[in-house]
Coordinates of C-alpha atoms in Angstrom, one line a residue:
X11 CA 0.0 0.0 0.0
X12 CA 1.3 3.5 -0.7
X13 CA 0.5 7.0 0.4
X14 CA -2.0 7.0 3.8
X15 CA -3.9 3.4 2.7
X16 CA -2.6 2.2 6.0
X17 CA -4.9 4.4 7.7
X18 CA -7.8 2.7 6.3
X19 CA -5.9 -1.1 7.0
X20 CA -5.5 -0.1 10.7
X21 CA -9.1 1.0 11.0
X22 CA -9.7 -2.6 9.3
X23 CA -8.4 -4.2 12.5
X24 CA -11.2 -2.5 14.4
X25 CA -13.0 -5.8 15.2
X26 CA -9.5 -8.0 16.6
X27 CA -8.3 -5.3 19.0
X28 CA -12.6 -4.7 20.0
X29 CA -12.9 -8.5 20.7
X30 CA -9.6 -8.9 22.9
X31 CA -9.2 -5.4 24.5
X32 CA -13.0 -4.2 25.4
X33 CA -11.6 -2.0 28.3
X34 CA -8.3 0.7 27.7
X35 CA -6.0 1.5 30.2
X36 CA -7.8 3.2 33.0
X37 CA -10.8 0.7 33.3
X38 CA -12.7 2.7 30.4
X39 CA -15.0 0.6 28.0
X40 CA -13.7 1.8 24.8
X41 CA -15.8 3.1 22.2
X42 CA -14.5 1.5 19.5
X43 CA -16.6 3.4 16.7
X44 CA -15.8 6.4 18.2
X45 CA -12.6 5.5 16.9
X46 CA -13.4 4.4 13.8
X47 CA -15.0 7.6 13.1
X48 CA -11.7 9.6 13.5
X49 CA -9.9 10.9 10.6
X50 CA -6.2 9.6 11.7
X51 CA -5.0 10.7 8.6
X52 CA -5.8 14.1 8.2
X53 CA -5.7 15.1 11.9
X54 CA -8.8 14.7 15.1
X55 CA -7.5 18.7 16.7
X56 CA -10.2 21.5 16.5
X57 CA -9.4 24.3 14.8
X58 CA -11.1 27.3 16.3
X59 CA -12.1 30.4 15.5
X60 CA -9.6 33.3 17.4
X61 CA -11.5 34.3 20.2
X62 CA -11.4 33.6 23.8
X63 CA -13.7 31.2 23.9
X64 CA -13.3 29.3 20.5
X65 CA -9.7 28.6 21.8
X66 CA -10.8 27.5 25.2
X67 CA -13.4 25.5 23.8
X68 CA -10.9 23.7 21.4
X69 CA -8.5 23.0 24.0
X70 CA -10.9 21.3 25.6
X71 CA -11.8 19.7 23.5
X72 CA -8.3 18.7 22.5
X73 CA -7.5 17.3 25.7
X74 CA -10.2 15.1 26.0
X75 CA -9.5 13.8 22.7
X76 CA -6.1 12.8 23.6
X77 CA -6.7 11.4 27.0
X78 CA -9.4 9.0 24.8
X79 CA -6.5 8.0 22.6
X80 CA -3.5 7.7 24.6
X81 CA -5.8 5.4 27.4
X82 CA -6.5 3.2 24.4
X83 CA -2.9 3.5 23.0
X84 CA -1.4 2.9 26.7
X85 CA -3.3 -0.5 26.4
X86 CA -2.5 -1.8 23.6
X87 CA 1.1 -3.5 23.6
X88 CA -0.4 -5.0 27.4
X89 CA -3.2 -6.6 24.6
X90 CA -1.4 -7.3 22.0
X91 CA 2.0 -8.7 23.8
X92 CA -0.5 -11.7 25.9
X93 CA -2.6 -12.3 22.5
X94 CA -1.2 -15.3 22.7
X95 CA -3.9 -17.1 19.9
X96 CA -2.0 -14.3 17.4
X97 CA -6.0 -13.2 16.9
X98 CA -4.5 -9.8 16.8
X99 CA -2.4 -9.8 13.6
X100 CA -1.0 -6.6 13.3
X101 CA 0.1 -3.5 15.8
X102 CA -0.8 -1.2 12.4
X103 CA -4.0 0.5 14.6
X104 CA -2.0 1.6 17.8
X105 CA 0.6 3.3 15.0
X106 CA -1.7 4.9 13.3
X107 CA -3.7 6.5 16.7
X108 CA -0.1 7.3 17.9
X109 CA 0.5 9.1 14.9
X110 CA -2.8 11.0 15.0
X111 CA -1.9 11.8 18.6
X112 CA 1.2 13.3 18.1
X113 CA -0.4 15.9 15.6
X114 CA -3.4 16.1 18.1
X115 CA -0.6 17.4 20.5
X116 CA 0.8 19.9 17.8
X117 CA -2.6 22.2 18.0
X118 CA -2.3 21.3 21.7
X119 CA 0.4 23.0 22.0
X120 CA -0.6 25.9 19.3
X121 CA -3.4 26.6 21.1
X122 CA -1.7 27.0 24.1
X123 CA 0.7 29.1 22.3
X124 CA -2.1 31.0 20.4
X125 CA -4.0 31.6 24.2
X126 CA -0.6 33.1 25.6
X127 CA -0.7 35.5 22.6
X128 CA -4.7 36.5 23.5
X129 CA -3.6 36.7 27.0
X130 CA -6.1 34.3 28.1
X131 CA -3.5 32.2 30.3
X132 CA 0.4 32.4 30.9
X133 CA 2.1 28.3 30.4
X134 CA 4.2 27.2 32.7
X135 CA 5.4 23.8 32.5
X136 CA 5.9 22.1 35.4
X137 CA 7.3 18.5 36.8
X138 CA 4.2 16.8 38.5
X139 CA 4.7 13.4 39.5
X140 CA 5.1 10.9 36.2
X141 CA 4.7 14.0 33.6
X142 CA 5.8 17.5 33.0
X143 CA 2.7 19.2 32.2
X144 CA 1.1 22.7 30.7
X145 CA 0.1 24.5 33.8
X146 CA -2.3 27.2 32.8
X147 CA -2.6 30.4 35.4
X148 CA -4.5 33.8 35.1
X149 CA -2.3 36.2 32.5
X150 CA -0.4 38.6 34.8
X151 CA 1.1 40.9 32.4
X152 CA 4.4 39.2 32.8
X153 CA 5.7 37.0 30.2
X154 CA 4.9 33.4 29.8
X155 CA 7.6 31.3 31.5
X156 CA 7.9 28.1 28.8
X157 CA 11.3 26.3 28.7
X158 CA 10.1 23.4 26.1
X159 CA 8.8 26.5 23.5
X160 CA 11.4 29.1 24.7
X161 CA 12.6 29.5 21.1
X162 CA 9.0 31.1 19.8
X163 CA 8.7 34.5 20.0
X164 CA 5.7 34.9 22.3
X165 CA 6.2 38.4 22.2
X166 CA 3.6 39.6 19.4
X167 CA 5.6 42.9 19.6
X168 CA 6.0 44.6 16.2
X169 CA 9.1 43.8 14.0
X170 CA 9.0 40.7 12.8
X171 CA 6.4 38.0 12.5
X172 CA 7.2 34.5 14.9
X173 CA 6.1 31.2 12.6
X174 CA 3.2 30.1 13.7
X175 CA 1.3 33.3 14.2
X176 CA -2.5 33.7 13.2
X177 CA -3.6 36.6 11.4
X178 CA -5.8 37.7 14.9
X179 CA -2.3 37.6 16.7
X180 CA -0.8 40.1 14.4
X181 CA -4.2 42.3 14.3
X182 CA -5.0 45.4 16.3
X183 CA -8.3 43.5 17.3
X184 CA -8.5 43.0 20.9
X185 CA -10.6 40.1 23.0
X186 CA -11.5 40.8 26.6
X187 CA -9.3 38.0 28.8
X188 CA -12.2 36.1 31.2
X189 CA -12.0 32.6 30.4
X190 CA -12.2 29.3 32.7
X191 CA -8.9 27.9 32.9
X192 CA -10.1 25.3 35.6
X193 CA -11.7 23.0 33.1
X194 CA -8.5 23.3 30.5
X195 CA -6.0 21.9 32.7
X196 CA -3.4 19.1 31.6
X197 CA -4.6 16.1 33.9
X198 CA -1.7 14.1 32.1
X199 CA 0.0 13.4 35.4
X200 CA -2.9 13.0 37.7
X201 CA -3.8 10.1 34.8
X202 CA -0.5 8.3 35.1
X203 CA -0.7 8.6 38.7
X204 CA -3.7 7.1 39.3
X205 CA -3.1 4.3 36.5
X206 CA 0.1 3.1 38.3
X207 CA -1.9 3.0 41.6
X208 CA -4.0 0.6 40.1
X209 CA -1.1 -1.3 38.7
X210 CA 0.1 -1.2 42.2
X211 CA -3.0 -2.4 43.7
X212 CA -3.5 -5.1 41.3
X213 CA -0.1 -6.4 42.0
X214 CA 0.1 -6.1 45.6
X215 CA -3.5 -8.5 45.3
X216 CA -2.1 -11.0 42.8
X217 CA 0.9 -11.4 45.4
X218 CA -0.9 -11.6 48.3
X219 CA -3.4 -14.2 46.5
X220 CA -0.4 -16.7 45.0
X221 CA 1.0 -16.6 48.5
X222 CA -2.5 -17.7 50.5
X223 CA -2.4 -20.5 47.5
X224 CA 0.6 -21.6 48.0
X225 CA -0.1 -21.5 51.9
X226 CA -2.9 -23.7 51.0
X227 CA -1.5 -26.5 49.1
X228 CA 1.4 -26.4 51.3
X229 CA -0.4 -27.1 55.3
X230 CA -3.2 -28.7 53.5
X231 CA 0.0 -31.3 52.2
X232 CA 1.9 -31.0 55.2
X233 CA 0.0 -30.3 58.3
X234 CA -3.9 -31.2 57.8
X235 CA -4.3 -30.8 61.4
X236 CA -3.2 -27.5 61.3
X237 CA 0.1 -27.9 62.7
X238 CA 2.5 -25.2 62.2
X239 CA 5.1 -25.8 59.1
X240 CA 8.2 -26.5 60.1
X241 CA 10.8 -23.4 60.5
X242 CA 7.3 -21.4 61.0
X243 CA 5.3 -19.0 59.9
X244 CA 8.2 -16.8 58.5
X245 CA 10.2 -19.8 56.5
X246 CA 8.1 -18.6 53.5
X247 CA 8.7 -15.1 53.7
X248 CA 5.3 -14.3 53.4
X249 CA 4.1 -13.9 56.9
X250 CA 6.4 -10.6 57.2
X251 CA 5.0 -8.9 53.7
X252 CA 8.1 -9.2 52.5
X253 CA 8.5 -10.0 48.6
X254 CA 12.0 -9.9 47.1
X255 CA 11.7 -7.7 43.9
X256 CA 14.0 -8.8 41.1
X257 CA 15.5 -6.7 38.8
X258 CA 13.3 -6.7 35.5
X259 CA 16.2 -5.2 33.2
X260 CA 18.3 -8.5 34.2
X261 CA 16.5 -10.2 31.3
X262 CA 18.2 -7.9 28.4
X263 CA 21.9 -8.8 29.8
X264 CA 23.7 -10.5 27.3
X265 CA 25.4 -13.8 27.5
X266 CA 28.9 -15.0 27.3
X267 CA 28.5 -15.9 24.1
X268 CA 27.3 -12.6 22.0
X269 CA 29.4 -11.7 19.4
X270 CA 28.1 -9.4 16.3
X271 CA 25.7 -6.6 17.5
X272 CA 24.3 -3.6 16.4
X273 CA 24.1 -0.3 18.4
X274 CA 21.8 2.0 18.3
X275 CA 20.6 5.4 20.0
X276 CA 17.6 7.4 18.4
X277 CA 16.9 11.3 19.8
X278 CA 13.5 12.3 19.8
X279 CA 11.8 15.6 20.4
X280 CA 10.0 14.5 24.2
X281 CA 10.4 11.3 25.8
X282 CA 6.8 10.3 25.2
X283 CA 6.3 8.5 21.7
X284 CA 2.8 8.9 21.4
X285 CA 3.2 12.7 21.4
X286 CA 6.5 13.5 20.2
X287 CA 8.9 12.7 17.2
X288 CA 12.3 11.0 15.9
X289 CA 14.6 13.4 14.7
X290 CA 17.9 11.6 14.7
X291 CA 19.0 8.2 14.3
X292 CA 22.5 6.7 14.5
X293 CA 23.4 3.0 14.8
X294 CA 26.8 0.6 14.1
X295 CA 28.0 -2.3 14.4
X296 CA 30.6 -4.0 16.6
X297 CA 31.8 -7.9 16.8
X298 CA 31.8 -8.3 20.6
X299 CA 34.4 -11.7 20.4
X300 CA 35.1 -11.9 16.4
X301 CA 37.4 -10.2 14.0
X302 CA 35.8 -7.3 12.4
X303 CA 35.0 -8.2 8.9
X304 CA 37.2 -7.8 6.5
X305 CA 36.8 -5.4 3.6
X306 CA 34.9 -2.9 5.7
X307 CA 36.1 0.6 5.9
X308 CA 38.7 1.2 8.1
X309 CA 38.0 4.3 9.3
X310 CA 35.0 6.6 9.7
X311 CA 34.8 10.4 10.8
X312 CA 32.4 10.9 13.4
X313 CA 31.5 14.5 15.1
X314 CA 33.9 14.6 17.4
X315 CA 37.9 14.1 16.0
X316 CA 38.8 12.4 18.9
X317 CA 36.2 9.7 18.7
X318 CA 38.2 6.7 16.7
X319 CA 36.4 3.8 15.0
X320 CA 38.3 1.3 16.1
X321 CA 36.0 -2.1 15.9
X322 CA 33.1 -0.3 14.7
X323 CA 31.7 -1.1 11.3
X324 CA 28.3 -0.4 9.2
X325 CA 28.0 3.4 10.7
X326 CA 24.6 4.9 9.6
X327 CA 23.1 8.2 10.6
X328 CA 19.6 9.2 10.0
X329 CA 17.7 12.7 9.9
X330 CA 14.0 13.0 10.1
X331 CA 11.9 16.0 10.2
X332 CA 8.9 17.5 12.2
X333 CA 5.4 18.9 10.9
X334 CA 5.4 22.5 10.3
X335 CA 3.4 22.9 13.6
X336 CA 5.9 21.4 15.6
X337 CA 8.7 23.5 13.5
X338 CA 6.9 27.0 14.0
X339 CA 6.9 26.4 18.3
X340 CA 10.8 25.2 18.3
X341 CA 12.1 23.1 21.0
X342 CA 14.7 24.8 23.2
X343 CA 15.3 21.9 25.3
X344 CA 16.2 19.7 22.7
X345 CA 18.0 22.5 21.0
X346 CA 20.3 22.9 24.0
X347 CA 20.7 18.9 24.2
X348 CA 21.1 17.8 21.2
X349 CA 22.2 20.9 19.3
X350 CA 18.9 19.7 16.7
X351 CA 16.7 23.2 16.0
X352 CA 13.3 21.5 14.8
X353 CA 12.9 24.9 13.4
X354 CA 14.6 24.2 10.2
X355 CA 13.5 20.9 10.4
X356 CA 9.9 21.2 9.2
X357 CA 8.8 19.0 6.2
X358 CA 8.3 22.1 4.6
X359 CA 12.2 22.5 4.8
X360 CA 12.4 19.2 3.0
X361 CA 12.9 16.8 5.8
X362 CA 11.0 13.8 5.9
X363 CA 9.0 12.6 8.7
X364 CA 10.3 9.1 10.0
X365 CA 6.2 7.4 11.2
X366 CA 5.7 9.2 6.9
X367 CA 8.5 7.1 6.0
X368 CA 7.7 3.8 4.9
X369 CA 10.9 2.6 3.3
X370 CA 13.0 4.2 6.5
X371 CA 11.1 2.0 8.9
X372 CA 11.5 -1.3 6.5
X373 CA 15.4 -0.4 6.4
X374 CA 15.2 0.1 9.9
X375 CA 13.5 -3.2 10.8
X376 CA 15.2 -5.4 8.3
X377 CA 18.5 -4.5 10.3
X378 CA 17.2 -4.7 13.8
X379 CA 16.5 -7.9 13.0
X380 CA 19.6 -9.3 11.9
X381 CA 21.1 -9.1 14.8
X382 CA 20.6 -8.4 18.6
X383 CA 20.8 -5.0 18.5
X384 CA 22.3 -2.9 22.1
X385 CA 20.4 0.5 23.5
X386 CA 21.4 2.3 26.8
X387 CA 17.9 2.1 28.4
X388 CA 16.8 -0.2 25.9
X389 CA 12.9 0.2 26.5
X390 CA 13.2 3.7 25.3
X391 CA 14.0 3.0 22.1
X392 CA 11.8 -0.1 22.4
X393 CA 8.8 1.6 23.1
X394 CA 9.4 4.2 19.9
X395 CA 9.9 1.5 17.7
X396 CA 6.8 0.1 18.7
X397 CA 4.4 2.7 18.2
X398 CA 6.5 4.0 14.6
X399 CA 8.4 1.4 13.0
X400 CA 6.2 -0.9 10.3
X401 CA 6.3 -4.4 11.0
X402 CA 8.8 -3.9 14.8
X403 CA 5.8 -4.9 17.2
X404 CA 4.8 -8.3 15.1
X405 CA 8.6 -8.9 14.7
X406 CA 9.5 -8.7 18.2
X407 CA 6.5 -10.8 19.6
X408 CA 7.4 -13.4 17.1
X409 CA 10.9 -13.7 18.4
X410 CA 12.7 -12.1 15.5
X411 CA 14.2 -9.5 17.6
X412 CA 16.8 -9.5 20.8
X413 CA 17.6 -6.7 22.9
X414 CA 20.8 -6.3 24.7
X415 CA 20.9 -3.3 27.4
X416 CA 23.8 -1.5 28.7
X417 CA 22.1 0.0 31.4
X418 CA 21.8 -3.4 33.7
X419 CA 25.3 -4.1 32.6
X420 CA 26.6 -0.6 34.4
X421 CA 24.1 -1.8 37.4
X422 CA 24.7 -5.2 38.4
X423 CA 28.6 -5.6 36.9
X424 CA 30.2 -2.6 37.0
X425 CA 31.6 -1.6 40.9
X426 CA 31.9 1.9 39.7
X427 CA 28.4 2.0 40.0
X428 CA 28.6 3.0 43.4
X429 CA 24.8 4.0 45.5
X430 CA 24.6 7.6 46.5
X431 CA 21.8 9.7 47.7
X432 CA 21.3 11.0 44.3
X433 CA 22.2 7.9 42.7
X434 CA 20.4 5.1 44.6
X435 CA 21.6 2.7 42.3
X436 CA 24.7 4.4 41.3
X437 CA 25.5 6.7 38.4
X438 CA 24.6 4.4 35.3
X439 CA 24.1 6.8 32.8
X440 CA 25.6 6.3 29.5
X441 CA 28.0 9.6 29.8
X442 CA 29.0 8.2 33.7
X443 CA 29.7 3.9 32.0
X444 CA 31.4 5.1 29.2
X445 CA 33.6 7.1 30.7
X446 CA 34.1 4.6 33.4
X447 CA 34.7 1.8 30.9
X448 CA 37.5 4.4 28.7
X449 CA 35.2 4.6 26.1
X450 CA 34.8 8.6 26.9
X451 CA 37.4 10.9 27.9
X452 CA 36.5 12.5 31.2
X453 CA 37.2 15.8 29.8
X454 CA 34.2 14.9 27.4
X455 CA 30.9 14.4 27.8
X456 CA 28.0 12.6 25.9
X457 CA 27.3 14.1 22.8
X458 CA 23.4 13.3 22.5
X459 CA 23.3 12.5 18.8
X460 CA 22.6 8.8 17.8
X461 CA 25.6 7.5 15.9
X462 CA 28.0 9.2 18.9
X463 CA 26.3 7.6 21.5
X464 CA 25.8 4.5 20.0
X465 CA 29.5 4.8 19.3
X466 CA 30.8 4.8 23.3
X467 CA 28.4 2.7 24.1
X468 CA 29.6 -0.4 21.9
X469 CA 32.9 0.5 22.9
X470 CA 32.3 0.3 26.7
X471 CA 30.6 -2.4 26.4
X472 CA 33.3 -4.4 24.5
X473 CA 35.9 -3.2 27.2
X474 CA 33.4 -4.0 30.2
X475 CA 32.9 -8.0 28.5
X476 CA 36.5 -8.2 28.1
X477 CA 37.5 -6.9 31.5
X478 CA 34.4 -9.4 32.6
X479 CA 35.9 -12.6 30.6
X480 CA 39.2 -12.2 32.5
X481 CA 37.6 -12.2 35.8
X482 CA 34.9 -14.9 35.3
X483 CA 32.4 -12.3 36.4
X484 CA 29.3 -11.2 34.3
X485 CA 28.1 -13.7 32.0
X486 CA 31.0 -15.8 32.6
X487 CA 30.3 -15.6 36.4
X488 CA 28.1 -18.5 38.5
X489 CA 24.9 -16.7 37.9
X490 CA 25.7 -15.8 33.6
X491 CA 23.8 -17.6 31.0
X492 CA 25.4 -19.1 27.7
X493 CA 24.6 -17.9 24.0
X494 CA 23.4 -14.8 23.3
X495 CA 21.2 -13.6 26.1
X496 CA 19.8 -10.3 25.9
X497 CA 15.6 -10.0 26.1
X498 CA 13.0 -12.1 23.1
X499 CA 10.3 -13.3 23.1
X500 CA 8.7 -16.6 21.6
X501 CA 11.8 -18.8 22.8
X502 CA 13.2 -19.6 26.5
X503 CA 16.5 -18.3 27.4

């Protein structure tokens, strides 16, 4: 299928996802032609008219629209990842409401944008619990205080135009200022909140029920009198409430014998991938035990000079682009961090958008599956690939892909890793393991574009195995596991 036809496939898949996943994330029955009445393709945001309460009434509206999709989105990989009678073929639909969503979150943000200019509200954005959110307060006369859109010119003074303003922000017309801004508030983080209380809740009950079974079968084995076990009450560690957690990221460590990887790091424009975008992409490949192929080239210039190949082969960076919404509110955070400025990087500038990209996201997949491939936090790019790469979800839950993380790596092998107060589990992020594993100078830091960072990271993690090998720690240690390791499904490790 070409062009947008995969809108109309996804929609197709209405009936699967409506007969296995009747409820979305927070409990909700889900209308499920509600959505099959949206237009993913061509956008779900309301476009008002410019006046106070137009805008007010499309945020709202705008909100409640995305809190719809992103419960149902939220739910989906829990759906389709236990689907265990495959009758959910494809992850197609969650892409496409994901894509619709991140546009959705575009005139989110313009209206936002396009209220600060009215003076209807001043933005502030502010860490509350789970999420950073839009806090809207009562316009003060001061300016709006906006880190994430700090590169617009909220201004509106004469001189110069800033990209994205409407013709009623550049008019002398004025509107009076008296709108609600209780029922326009971002309940993002109140909703994450209250959905991982209920995960919470529901695990603390399935705990607490496979324990009274297994109390059960034991005294009912045991002691039919009632007798108390032997060792007591306590032996089973469940008379004291207390339940040893183990460390879920120890399933992507890799094994002693992994060998020819690929790394890869993506940088995005937010951290969430149902509302934001990948802008840069940069992967390679390293043999972890074997030569390096012959023939490849031996060298390759990165960013920085004093970055060498070395082992690495295969080096690939991609650039993708934003929608011209996104473009016209700029992204000073991700400006500063990654030096990217999605204000030349509209698809009006010529950049193509990677969940537009068909034949990206096939290239993409056909070499994530050649190979484990390694991430730094794996589940980040994990859970982007999910919701915008063509074929990724139905890949990995058929076993086709393995994930190898460096983060456990830096937790449970490296002693460098050492607990502080602001480091509970010790400093594992990528600039702090590469630099302890001499794969980053400590005069340098981590460059936050995909092919650098995938760089150091293959490198300290070829040193760290090494250093591991030679003293029978790691995956060569009592507790490591033989071939590949790293995290798949659809085959026991």
């Amino acid at each position: 299928m070409t062009d947008r036809a995969w809108f109309d496939a996804a929609k197709g898949d209405i009936p699967q996802w409506a007969a296995s996943m009747p409820k979305d994330a927070d409990g909700t029955t889900i209308d499920w032609d509600w959505v099959r009445s949206l237009d993913l393709a061509h956008g779900v945001g309301t476009i008002p008219e410019s006046t106070p309460q137009s805008i007010h009434d499309a945020l709202k509206a705008d909100y409640a629209t995305r809190e719809r999709l992103e419960s149902i989105i939220a739910q989906c990989n829990s759906a389709f990842m236990t689907d265990f009678d495959r009758f959910i073929g494809s992850y197609r639909l969650p892409r496409a409401l994901a894509y619709a969503n991140r546009r959705l979150n575009d005139n989110i943000n313009t209206l936002l944008h396009l209220g600060e200019q009215q003076h209807l509200w001043a933005v502030s954005r502010e860490r509350r619990g789970r999420a950073t959110i839009a806090v809207l307060k009562p316009y003060s006369g001061s300016g709006p205080s906006n880190d994430d859109q700090g590169m617009l010119d909220l201004s509106g003074e004469a001189g110069g135009t800033s990209a994205g303003n409407t013709a009623a922000e550049n008019s002398d017309v004025k509107f009076p200022t008296t709108v609600a801004l209780d029922d326009v508030q971002d309940r993002t983080a109140a909703i994450l909140d209250a959905r991982a209380e209920r995960r919470k809740a529901q695990r603390f009950q399935k705990r607490a029920g496979d324990a009274a079974m297994a109390r059960a079968n034991l005294s009912g084995a045991t002691s039919p009198g009632g007798a108390a076990l032997p060792g007591g009450a306590a032996a089973s560690g469940n008379a004291t409430g207390h339940h040893p957690k183990p460390d879920w990221r120890d399933a992507y460590l890799p094994g002693r014998d992994v060998d020819a990887v690929m790394g890869i790091h993506i940088e995005t424009t937010g951290i969430d991938p149902a509302r934001d975008y990948i802008i840069d992409v940069g992967f390679e490949f390293m043999n972890m035990a074997s030569p390096r192929p012959a023939g490849e080239p031996e060298t390759y210039a990165y960013e920085q000079g004093y970055y060498a190949a070395g082992d690495a082969y295969g080096q690939s960076r991609l650039a993708f682009g934003v929608p011209p919404e996104n473009a016209a509110l700029g992204n000073a955070l991700i400006a500063k961090l990654t030096g990217i400025d999605v204000r030349g990087r509209s698809s009006e500038a010529g950049y193509r958008l990677f969940d537009e990209w068909p034949q990206a996201q096939a290239g993409l997949l056909a070499r994530l599956t050649q190979q484990p491939y390694v991430a730094h936090n794996a589940t980040f790019e994990h859970s982007w690939f999910m919701l915008n790469v063509a074929g990724y979800a139905e890949s990995y839950r058929a076993g086709r892909i393995t994930i190898i993380d460096t983060l456990p790596m830096s937790r449970q092998w490296d002693p460098g890793a050492v607990p502080t107060n602001e480091h509970p589990y010790g400093d594992n992020t990528l600039d702090a393991y590469a630099k302890r594993q001499g794969a980053l100078d400590s005069a340098h830091n981590e460059r936050h574009l995909g092919l650098e960072d995938s760089h150091i990271m293959l490198v300290a993690m070829k040193h760290h195995l090494a250093a591991l090998k030679a003293q029978g720690k790691g995956p060569w240690g009592s507790t490591g596991r033989a071939g590949v390791g790293g995290k798949s499904c659809g085959r026991k490790r």
